[in-house]
Amino acid sequence: MADTKYIFVTGGVVSSLGKGIIAASLGKLLQARGYKVTIQKFDPYINIDPGTLNPYEHGECYVTVDGHEADLDLGHYERFLNVQTTRANNITTGRIYQSVINKERKGDYLGKTVQVVPHITDEIKRNVKLLGNKYKFDFVITEIGGTVGDIESLPFIESVRQLKWELGKNCICVHLTYVPYIAAAKEYKTKPTQHSVKQLQELGIQPDVLVLRTEHELSSNILSKVALFCNVAQDAVIQSIDVPTIYEVPLVLQRQKMDEVILRKVGLEVGPTPEMKPWHQFLQRKVDATETVKIGLVGKYVELQDAYKSIDESLLQAAIYNDRKLDLHLFHSEKLNDGNAAELLKDMDGILIAPGFGQRGIEGKFAALKYARENDVPCLGICLGMQCMVIEFARDVMGLTEANSTEMEPNTPYKVIDLMEEQKNVTNMGGSMRLGAYDCTLKKGSKAYEAYGQAHIQERHRHRFEFNSEYRDQFEAAGMMCVGENPESNLVEVVEIPALKWFVGVQFHPEYNSTVVNPNPLFVSFVKAAVENKK
Ligand code: GLN
């Protein structure tokens, strides 16, 4: 294919409409037609990346293979496209300004006054095109975070306007809005959509395609009205109705021929509609599953919808591949203790101990772990969850009652989890953890080895603390084995208790590496153990 095509996805009316899912779904439809597609997210905030934001601010922090702490929408892009993203797929205002300011300090602007237009907008445009130029993608889909009209997204919108002018047919804008239903009037209201499109037009952008988010089916009258008042072709007004799972969205868009509309607009031949067999099979298995598997997720952010996004999606995928409906129960770690854990967790077929930072809620994680260990309930500990597994075992089985992580208690006499050597001189908080994909060698015969079906794996990381190898022999003598380690540093990556049915802790984050067509083997194995436990 000749030129890279650029598709921008903007949003209006309200936030949280799911631009990321729309971008990922559209990407999926184009990919299914044989095109090479990538998706990137531009976030208008000033943080360099979301790594320093807490989950209350910004939901889960996703991690790419090359160690970038990224927006959680990159997780959707990977889960839908089954293609890895990198730091180039997530840009913030902070990074744009940092790069422009660095160039200014080097003297690259040759004495010019450095301004939002053209210097910031040029830097945005350079970043939009980076992936297309470097990796020769057929389609680069760029999601612009925030809502049109926000002060902070203006430079991004201006860059889209310029790119549309420069690239002509090779650049289009998909605008996502919301059509509310006013129950008292028994009517759907298109005015917010009209206003939001007007706002885009005032900024010089005529959207090419509109996607209307709605809770119920919209009539063709409403769609025609939107087309007329928003100056958009009738077939380019698409509705995106609420569906039971986000993985149905590509099919909802395909039924309305959104991909065909876009191909025609960018001047590409339409060709036959792809069957998307693996996708349909996945959804069919979900529908066909009648029995459930009950998984308890223990963490301190369970009340937040997006805090454990990748874990939720990995569990859902693993349940479907085990032909089970996922029945996910959330347990706030601050509310669990030795007195109530057995009662609260008694119906769980499997228990997952979430990652995290800091002391809050840690005692509840120990209580859940003690319950799982003593009652032989399949249990997966991820990152801090694995570290808690180690501490709980040291305290309760090895008799080291004051064992701890130096993250929680720097003066503990038994530092079974300790700061990594390379972290000791770190002062900057941003991007300074052990991040991204590292090798891990698994011991033959272990549960982890069985799950992956091979000894050499790679998973992604995000941590500063590690299992203290000085205690390795003591743990193994007491029955907790170190069955996975990094081949270069010998850092312990996986622990498990072979005497139990399935009790595995991993320092890495398998949830960042689970997609619809390629579910993560450790999650599949964990859920399988939970299903067997139920029997
Ligand atoms: N707080 C722990 C560490 O930094 C675990 C981090 C995590 O769970 N992602 O090592």
Coordinates of C-alpha atoms and ligand atoms in Angstrom, one line a residue:
M1 CA 0.0 0.0 0.0
A2 CA 1.2 3.5 -0.8
D3 CA 0.6 6.1 1.8
T4 CA -0.1 5.6 5.5
K5 CA -3.7 6.6 6.3
Y6 CA -4.3 8.6 9.5
I7 CA -7.5 8.3 11.5
F8 CA -8.2 10.5 14.5
V9 CA -10.7 9.6 17.1
T10 CA -12.0 12.6 19.1
G11 CA -14.7 12.7 21.7
G12 CA -17.5 15.2 22.6
V13 CA -20.4 15.8 25.0
V14 CA -19.0 13.8 28.0
S15 CA -15.9 11.8 28.9
S16 CA -15.8 8.1 29.5
L17 CA -17.7 7.2 26.3
G18 CA -15.1 4.6 25.4
K19 CA -13.0 6.2 22.6
G20 CA -10.4 3.6 23.3
I21 CA -12.8 0.8 22.6
I22 CA -14.0 2.5 19.4
A23 CA -10.5 3.0 18.3
A24 CA -9.5 -0.6 19.1
S25 CA -12.6 -2.0 17.4
L26 CA -12.1 0.0 14.3
G27 CA -8.4 -1.1 14.3
K28 CA -9.6 -4.7 14.6
L29 CA -11.9 -4.4 11.6
L30 CA -9.2 -2.9 9.4
Q31 CA -6.6 -5.4 10.6
A32 CA -9.1 -8.2 9.7
R33 CA -8.9 -6.9 6.1
G34 CA -5.2 -7.5 6.0
Y35 CA -4.0 -4.0 6.8
K36 CA -1.1 -3.3 9.2
V37 CA -2.6 -1.2 11.9
T38 CA -1.4 0.6 15.0
I39 CA -3.2 2.7 17.6
Q40 CA -1.8 5.5 19.7
K41 CA -3.2 7.7 22.4
F42 CA -2.4 11.4 23.0
D43 CA -3.3 12.6 26.5
P44 CA -3.6 16.3 27.1
Y45 CA -2.2 16.3 30.6
I46 CA 1.1 17.6 31.7
N47 CA 2.5 14.5 33.5
I48 CA 5.2 13.0 31.3
D49 CA 3.4 9.6 31.6
P50 CA 0.6 8.2 33.9
G51 CA 3.2 6.2 35.9
T52 CA 3.2 8.8 38.7
L53 CA -0.7 9.1 38.8
N54 CA -2.5 7.1 41.4
P55 CA -5.4 4.8 40.3
Y56 CA -8.0 7.2 41.7
E57 CA -6.8 9.8 39.2
H58 CA -6.3 7.6 36.1
G59 CA -7.3 4.0 36.7
E60 CA -4.7 1.3 35.9
C61 CA -1.2 2.1 34.7
Y62 CA -0.5 -0.2 31.8
V63 CA 3.1 -1.2 31.0
T64 CA 4.4 -1.8 27.4
V65 CA 7.2 -4.3 26.6
D66 CA 9.7 -1.5 26.2
G67 CA 9.0 -0.4 29.8
H68 CA 6.7 2.6 29.2
E69 CA 4.1 3.3 31.9
A70 CA 1.1 4.0 29.7
D71 CA -2.6 4.9 29.6
L72 CA -4.9 1.9 30.1
D73 CA -6.3 2.3 26.6
L74 CA -3.1 0.8 25.3
G75 CA -4.2 -2.4 27.0
H76 CA -7.4 -2.4 25.0
Y77 CA -5.4 -1.8 21.8
E78 CA -3.2 -4.8 22.6
R79 CA -6.1 -7.0 23.7
F80 CA -8.0 -6.3 20.5
L81 CA -5.2 -6.2 17.9
N82 CA -2.9 -8.8 19.5
V83 CA 0.0 -6.5 18.6
Q84 CA 2.3 -5.0 21.1
T85 CA 2.6 -1.3 21.6
T86 CA 5.6 0.8 22.7
R87 CA 6.3 4.1 24.3
A88 CA 5.7 5.7 20.8
N89 CA 2.0 4.8 21.2
N90 CA 1.3 7.0 24.1
I91 CA 2.2 10.7 24.2
T92 CA 1.2 13.4 26.7
T93 CA 1.3 17.2 26.6
G94 CA 4.1 16.9 29.1
R95 CA 6.3 14.8 26.7
I96 CA 5.6 17.2 23.8
Y97 CA 6.6 20.2 25.9
Q98 CA 9.6 18.4 27.3
S99 CA 10.9 17.6 23.9
V100 CA 10.3 21.2 22.6
I101 CA 12.0 22.7 25.6
N102 CA 15.0 20.4 25.2
K103 CA 15.3 21.5 21.6
E104 CA 15.0 25.1 22.6
R105 CA 17.8 24.7 25.1
K106 CA 20.0 23.1 22.5
G107 CA 19.4 26.0 20.3
D108 CA 17.6 24.1 17.6
Y109 CA 15.1 26.9 17.0
L110 CA 17.9 29.3 15.8
G111 CA 16.8 32.3 17.8
K112 CA 13.1 32.1 17.0
T113 CA 10.4 32.7 19.6
V114 CA 9.1 29.3 20.6
Q115 CA 5.3 29.2 20.5
V116 CA 2.4 26.8 20.8
V117 CA 1.7 27.3 17.1
P118 CA 3.8 26.2 15.2
H119 CA 6.4 24.6 17.6
I120 CA 4.1 22.6 19.9
T121 CA 1.7 21.7 17.0
D122 CA 4.7 20.7 14.8
E123 CA 6.0 18.4 17.6
I124 CA 2.5 16.8 17.9
K125 CA 2.4 16.3 14.2
R126 CA 5.8 14.8 14.2
N127 CA 4.8 12.3 16.8
V128 CA 1.5 11.4 15.0
K129 CA 3.5 10.5 11.9
L130 CA 6.4 8.7 13.7
L131 CA 4.8 5.3 13.7
G132 CA 3.6 5.6 10.1
N133 CA 7.0 6.7 8.8
K134 CA 9.1 4.3 10.9
Y135 CA 7.2 1.1 10.8
K136 CA 5.2 1.7 7.6
F137 CA 1.8 1.0 9.0
D138 CA -1.1 1.2 6.6
F139 CA -3.3 2.8 9.2
V140 CA -2.3 4.9 12.2
I141 CA -5.3 5.5 14.5
T142 CA -4.7 8.3 17.0
E143 CA -7.1 8.7 19.9
I144 CA -7.1 12.2 21.4
G145 CA -7.8 12.0 25.1
G146 CA -10.3 14.4 26.8
T147 CA -13.3 16.1 25.3
V148 CA -13.4 18.6 22.4
G149 CA -13.6 22.1 23.8
D150 CA -11.2 21.5 26.7
I151 CA -8.6 24.2 26.8
E152 CA -5.8 21.7 27.2
S153 CA -6.7 19.7 24.1
L154 CA -6.7 22.7 21.8
P155 CA -3.1 22.2 20.4
F156 CA -3.9 18.6 19.6
I157 CA -7.1 19.6 17.8
E158 CA -5.2 22.3 15.9
S159 CA -2.7 19.7 14.8
V160 CA -5.5 17.4 13.6
R161 CA -6.8 20.3 11.6
Q162 CA -3.4 21.0 10.0
L163 CA -2.9 17.3 9.2
K164 CA -6.3 17.0 7.6
W165 CA -5.4 20.0 5.4
E166 CA -1.9 18.6 4.6
L167 CA -2.8 15.0 4.0
G168 CA -6.2 15.4 2.3
K169 CA -7.8 12.1 1.7
N170 CA -5.2 10.2 3.7
C171 CA -6.5 11.7 7.0
I172 CA -10.0 11.4 8.5
C173 CA -11.6 12.3 11.8
V174 CA -14.0 10.0 13.6
H175 CA -15.9 11.9 16.3
L176 CA -17.6 10.1 19.2
T177 CA -20.6 11.6 21.0
Y178 CA -23.4 10.7 23.3
V179 CA -27.2 10.7 22.6
P180 CA -29.0 10.8 25.9
Y181 CA -32.5 9.5 26.5
I182 CA -34.7 11.9 28.5
A183 CA -37.1 9.6 30.2
A184 CA -39.6 12.4 31.2
A185 CA -40.0 13.5 27.6
K186 CA -39.6 9.9 26.2
E187 CA -37.1 11.3 23.7
Y188 CA -33.6 10.9 22.4
K189 CA -31.7 14.2 22.3
T190 CA -29.3 15.0 19.5
K191 CA -28.6 18.6 20.5
P192 CA -25.5 17.7 22.6
T193 CA -24.1 15.9 19.5
Q194 CA -24.9 18.9 17.3
H195 CA -23.2 21.3 19.7
S196 CA -20.1 19.2 20.0
V197 CA -19.8 18.9 16.2
K198 CA -20.2 22.7 15.9
Q199 CA -17.4 23.1 18.4
L200 CA -15.2 20.9 16.2
Q201 CA -16.2 22.9 13.1
E202 CA -15.4 26.1 14.8
L203 CA -11.9 24.7 15.4
G204 CA -11.7 24.0 11.6
I205 CA -12.5 20.3 11.6
Q206 CA -15.4 18.7 9.8
P207 CA -15.7 15.2 11.2
D208 CA -15.9 12.5 8.5
V209 CA -17.6 9.8 10.6
L210 CA -19.8 10.2 13.7
V211 CA -20.2 7.4 16.3
L212 CA -23.2 7.9 18.6
R213 CA -23.0 6.2 21.9
T214 CA -26.4 5.2 23.1
E215 CA -28.1 3.0 25.6
H216 CA -30.9 1.9 23.3
E217 CA -31.3 1.5 19.5
L218 CA -31.7 4.8 17.7
S219 CA -34.2 5.1 14.9
S220 CA -33.2 6.0 11.3
N221 CA -35.0 9.3 11.8
I222 CA -32.6 10.3 14.5
L223 CA -29.6 9.2 12.5
S224 CA -30.7 11.2 9.4
K225 CA -31.3 14.2 11.6
V226 CA -27.8 14.0 13.0
A227 CA -26.4 13.5 9.5
L228 CA -28.2 16.6 8.2
F229 CA -27.4 19.0 11.0
C230 CA -23.8 17.8 11.4
N231 CA -22.9 17.8 7.7
V232 CA -22.0 14.2 7.7
A233 CA -23.0 11.6 5.1
Q234 CA -25.9 9.4 6.2
D235 CA -23.9 6.1 6.0
A236 CA -21.2 7.7 8.1
V237 CA -23.4 8.1 11.1
I238 CA -22.9 5.0 13.2
Q239 CA -24.5 4.0 16.5
S240 CA -22.7 2.3 19.2
I241 CA -25.2 0.7 21.5
D242 CA -24.3 -0.7 25.0
V243 CA -23.4 -4.3 24.6
P244 CA -22.8 -7.0 27.3
T245 CA -19.1 -7.2 26.5
I246 CA -16.7 -4.7 24.9
Y247 CA -15.5 -7.5 22.6
E248 CA -18.8 -7.3 20.7
V249 CA -18.2 -3.7 19.7
P250 CA -16.2 -4.6 16.5
L251 CA -19.1 -6.6 15.3
V252 CA -21.6 -3.8 16.1
L253 CA -19.5 -1.5 13.9
Q254 CA -19.0 -4.1 11.2
R255 CA -22.8 -4.6 10.9
Q256 CA -23.1 -0.9 10.1
K257 CA -20.2 -1.1 7.6
M258 CA -18.1 1.5 9.4
D259 CA -14.9 0.0 8.0
E260 CA -16.3 0.2 4.5
V261 CA -17.3 3.8 4.9
I262 CA -13.7 4.6 6.0
L263 CA -12.0 2.6 3.3
R264 CA -14.1 4.5 0.7
K265 CA -13.3 7.8 2.3
V266 CA -9.5 7.2 2.2
G267 CA -9.8 5.9 -1.4
L268 CA -9.1 2.2 -0.8
E269 CA -10.9 -0.7 -2.4
V270 CA -13.5 -2.2 -0.1
G271 CA -13.3 -5.9 -1.0
P272 CA -15.0 -8.8 0.7
T273 CA -16.2 -8.5 4.4
P274 CA -13.8 -10.5 6.6
E275 CA -15.2 -13.4 8.5
M276 CA -13.3 -12.7 11.8
K277 CA -13.7 -16.4 12.7
P278 CA -11.5 -16.5 15.8
W279 CA -13.3 -13.4 17.1
H280 CA -16.8 -15.0 16.6
Q281 CA -15.6 -18.3 18.1
F282 CA -14.4 -16.4 21.2
L283 CA -17.7 -14.7 21.6
Q284 CA -19.6 -17.9 20.9
R285 CA -17.7 -19.7 23.7
K286 CA -18.7 -16.9 26.0
V287 CA -22.3 -17.3 25.2
D288 CA -22.2 -21.1 25.3
A289 CA -20.6 -21.2 28.8
T290 CA -23.3 -22.0 31.3
E291 CA -21.3 -23.0 34.4
T292 CA -19.5 -20.3 36.4
V293 CA -16.2 -20.0 38.1
K294 CA -16.1 -17.8 41.2
I295 CA -12.9 -15.8 41.5
G296 CA -12.2 -13.5 44.4
L297 CA -10.0 -10.4 43.7
V298 CA -8.4 -8.9 46.8
G299 CA -7.0 -5.4 46.5
K300 CA -7.3 -1.9 47.9
Y301 CA -8.8 -0.3 44.8
V302 CA -11.6 -2.7 44.1
E303 CA -14.2 0.0 44.3
L304 CA -12.7 1.7 41.2
Q305 CA -14.0 0.5 37.9
D306 CA -10.7 0.8 36.0
A307 CA -8.0 0.1 38.7
Y308 CA -7.5 -3.6 37.8
K309 CA -8.6 -3.4 34.2
S310 CA -6.0 -5.8 32.7
I311 CA -6.6 -8.3 35.5
D312 CA -10.3 -8.2 35.0
E313 CA -10.0 -8.7 31.2
S314 CA -7.4 -11.5 31.6
L315 CA -9.7 -13.3 34.0
L316 CA -12.6 -12.9 31.7
Q317 CA -10.6 -14.3 28.7
A318 CA -9.2 -17.2 30.8
A319 CA -12.7 -18.1 32.0
I320 CA -14.0 -18.1 28.4
Y321 CA -11.1 -20.4 27.4
N322 CA -12.1 -22.7 30.2
D323 CA -15.7 -22.6 29.0
R324 CA -16.9 -20.9 32.1
K325 CA -18.8 -17.7 32.9
L326 CA -16.6 -15.5 35.1
D327 CA -18.2 -14.6 38.5
L328 CA -15.8 -12.0 39.8
H329 CA -16.1 -11.1 43.5
L330 CA -14.2 -8.0 44.7
F331 CA -12.8 -7.9 48.3
H332 CA -11.5 -4.7 49.7
S333 CA -8.2 -5.7 51.4
E334 CA -8.8 -3.1 54.2
K335 CA -12.0 -4.9 55.1
L336 CA -10.5 -8.5 55.3
N337 CA -8.9 -9.9 58.5
D338 CA -8.2 -13.2 60.1
G339 CA -11.5 -13.1 61.8
N340 CA -13.7 -12.7 58.7
A341 CA -11.6 -14.1 55.8
A342 CA -12.8 -17.7 56.0
E343 CA -16.5 -16.6 56.1
L344 CA -16.2 -14.0 53.3
L345 CA -14.0 -16.1 51.0
K346 CA -15.6 -19.5 51.6
D347 CA -17.4 -19.7 48.2
M348 CA -14.4 -18.7 46.1
D349 CA -13.1 -21.3 43.6
G350 CA -9.9 -19.3 43.3
I351 CA -8.3 -16.2 44.9
L352 CA -6.2 -13.5 43.2
I353 CA -4.1 -11.1 45.3
A354 CA -3.6 -7.9 43.4
P355 CA -0.5 -5.8 42.8
G356 CA 0.0 -2.5 44.6
F357 CA 2.1 -0.1 46.6
G358 CA 2.4 0.8 50.2
Q359 CA 1.1 -0.4 53.6
R360 CA -2.6 0.3 53.2
G361 CA -4.7 -2.9 53.0
I362 CA -1.7 -5.2 53.3
E363 CA -3.0 -7.1 56.4
G364 CA -6.1 -8.1 54.5
K365 CA -4.0 -9.6 51.8
F366 CA -2.2 -11.7 54.4
A367 CA -5.5 -12.8 55.9
A368 CA -6.7 -13.9 52.4
L369 CA -3.5 -15.7 51.7
K370 CA -3.5 -17.5 55.0
Y371 CA -7.0 -18.7 54.3
A372 CA -6.1 -19.8 50.7
R373 CA -3.0 -21.6 51.9
E374 CA -4.6 -23.4 54.8
N375 CA -7.6 -24.4 52.8
D376 CA -5.8 -25.2 49.6
V377 CA -7.7 -22.8 47.5
P378 CA -6.0 -22.0 44.1
C379 CA -4.3 -18.7 44.5
L380 CA -2.4 -16.3 42.2
G381 CA -0.4 -13.5 43.7
I382 CA 0.8 -10.8 41.3
C383 CA 3.7 -8.5 42.1
L384 CA 2.8 -7.1 45.6
G385 CA 0.5 -10.1 45.8
M386 CA 3.5 -12.4 45.3
Q387 CA 5.5 -10.4 47.8
C388 CA 2.7 -10.8 50.3
M389 CA 2.7 -14.5 49.7
V390 CA 6.3 -14.6 50.7
I391 CA 5.8 -12.5 53.8
E392 CA 2.8 -14.4 55.0
F393 CA 4.6 -17.7 54.5
A394 CA 7.7 -16.4 56.4
R395 CA 5.6 -15.2 59.3
D396 CA 3.2 -18.1 59.6
V397 CA 5.1 -21.2 58.4
M398 CA 8.7 -20.3 59.0
G399 CA 8.0 -18.6 62.4
L400 CA 9.7 -15.3 61.3
T401 CA 6.8 -13.3 62.9
E402 CA 8.3 -9.9 62.1
A403 CA 9.2 -10.7 58.5
N404 CA 8.2 -7.9 56.1
S405 CA 9.1 -6.0 53.0
T406 CA 11.4 -3.0 53.6
E407 CA 8.8 -1.0 51.6
M408 CA 6.4 -1.4 54.6
E409 CA 8.9 -1.6 57.4
P410 CA 12.5 -0.5 56.6
N411 CA 13.8 -1.8 60.0
T412 CA 12.3 -5.3 59.9
P413 CA 14.7 -7.9 61.3
Y414 CA 13.7 -10.3 58.4
K415 CA 13.9 -8.4 55.1
V416 CA 12.4 -11.2 53.0
I417 CA 11.4 -8.6 50.4
D418 CA 14.0 -5.9 49.9
L419 CA 14.7 -3.0 47.7
M420 CA 16.5 -4.0 44.5
E421 CA 20.2 -3.1 44.4
E422 CA 19.7 -1.0 41.2
Q423 CA 17.0 1.0 43.0
K424 CA 19.0 2.1 46.0
N425 CA 20.3 5.4 44.4
V426 CA 17.0 6.2 42.6
T427 CA 15.7 9.7 43.5
N428 CA 13.3 10.5 40.6
M429 CA 9.9 8.8 40.9
G430 CA 8.9 8.8 37.2
G431 CA 9.8 5.9 35.0
S432 CA 12.5 4.7 37.4
M433 CA 11.1 1.3 38.5
R434 CA 12.2 -2.0 37.0
L435 CA 9.9 -1.7 34.0
G436 CA 9.0 -3.7 30.9
A437 CA 9.6 -7.2 29.6
Y438 CA 12.4 -9.4 31.1
D439 CA 13.3 -13.0 30.6
C440 CA 12.4 -15.6 33.1
T441 CA 13.5 -19.3 33.2
L442 CA 11.0 -21.7 34.7
K443 CA 11.9 -24.9 36.6
K444 CA 10.6 -28.1 34.8
G445 CA 7.8 -29.7 36.8
S446 CA 6.6 -26.5 38.4
K447 CA 3.0 -25.3 38.0
A448 CA 4.3 -22.2 36.1
Y449 CA 6.2 -24.4 33.7
E450 CA 3.1 -26.6 33.2
A451 CA 1.1 -23.5 32.5
Y452 CA 3.4 -21.9 29.9
G453 CA 4.5 -25.3 28.5
Q454 CA 8.0 -24.0 28.2
A455 CA 11.0 -23.0 30.3
H456 CA 11.8 -19.6 28.7
I457 CA 9.2 -16.9 29.0
Q458 CA 9.1 -13.1 28.9
E459 CA 6.7 -11.0 31.0
R460 CA 6.4 -7.4 31.9
H461 CA 7.4 -5.8 35.2
R462 CA 6.7 -2.8 37.4
H463 CA 8.4 -2.9 40.8
R464 CA 11.2 -1.7 43.0
F465 CA 11.3 -4.5 45.6
E466 CA 12.3 -8.1 45.1
F467 CA 12.5 -11.5 46.9
N468 CA 15.6 -11.5 49.1
S469 CA 17.7 -14.4 47.8
E470 CA 19.5 -14.7 51.1
Y471 CA 16.4 -16.4 52.4
R472 CA 16.0 -18.7 49.4
D473 CA 17.2 -22.0 51.0
Q474 CA 15.2 -21.3 54.2
F475 CA 12.0 -20.9 52.1
E476 CA 12.6 -23.9 50.0
A477 CA 13.3 -26.1 53.1
A478 CA 10.0 -24.9 54.5
G479 CA 8.1 -25.8 51.3
M480 CA 7.9 -22.6 49.2
M481 CA 10.0 -23.0 46.1
C482 CA 11.6 -20.4 43.8
V483 CA 10.6 -21.9 40.4
G484 CA 11.3 -18.9 38.1
E485 CA 14.2 -16.6 37.9
N486 CA 15.8 -14.0 35.7
P487 CA 18.7 -15.7 33.9
E488 CA 21.0 -12.7 34.2
S489 CA 20.4 -11.4 37.6
N490 CA 19.0 -14.5 39.3
L491 CA 16.2 -12.4 40.6
V492 CA 13.3 -14.6 41.8
E493 CA 10.4 -14.1 39.5
V494 CA 8.1 -17.0 40.6
V495 CA 7.4 -18.8 43.9
E496 CA 5.0 -21.6 44.5
I497 CA 4.0 -24.2 47.1
P498 CA 4.1 -27.6 45.4
A499 CA 2.3 -29.3 48.2
L500 CA -0.8 -27.3 47.4
K501 CA -3.1 -27.6 44.3
W502 CA -2.2 -24.3 42.7
F503 CA -0.5 -21.6 44.8
V504 CA 1.7 -19.4 42.6
G505 CA 3.2 -15.9 43.1
V506 CA 4.7 -14.0 40.2
Q507 CA 6.9 -10.8 40.5
F508 CA 5.8 -9.9 36.9
H509 CA 2.4 -8.8 35.6
P510 CA 1.0 -11.6 33.3
E511 CA -2.2 -9.4 32.9
Y512 CA -0.4 -7.0 30.5
N513 CA 0.1 -9.9 28.1
S514 CA -3.3 -11.4 27.6
T515 CA -5.4 -10.9 24.4
V516 CA -8.6 -12.1 23.0
V517 CA -7.0 -14.6 20.6
N518 CA -4.0 -15.2 22.8
P519 CA -5.0 -15.5 26.5
N520 CA -2.2 -15.5 29.1
P521 CA -1.3 -19.1 29.9
L522 CA -0.8 -18.4 33.6
F523 CA -4.3 -17.0 33.9
V524 CA -5.8 -19.9 31.9
S525 CA -4.0 -22.3 34.2
F526 CA -5.1 -20.5 37.4
V527 CA -8.8 -20.4 36.3
K528 CA -8.5 -24.1 35.3
A529 CA -7.3 -24.9 38.8
A530 CA -10.2 -22.9 40.2
V531 CA -12.6 -24.9 38.0
E532 CA -11.1 -28.2 39.2
N533 CA -11.2 -27.0 42.8
K534 CA -15.0 -26.4 42.4
K535 CA -15.5 -30.0 41.5
Ligands
GLN1 N1 5.3 -2.2 45.7 C1 5.9 -3.3 45.2 C2 7.3 -3.0 44.6 O1 7.5 -1.9 44.2 C3 5.0 -4.1 44.2 C4 4.7 -3.3 43.0 C5 3.5 -3.8 42.2 O2 2.7 -4.6 42.7 N2 3.4 -3.4 41.0 O3 8.1 -3.8 44.4

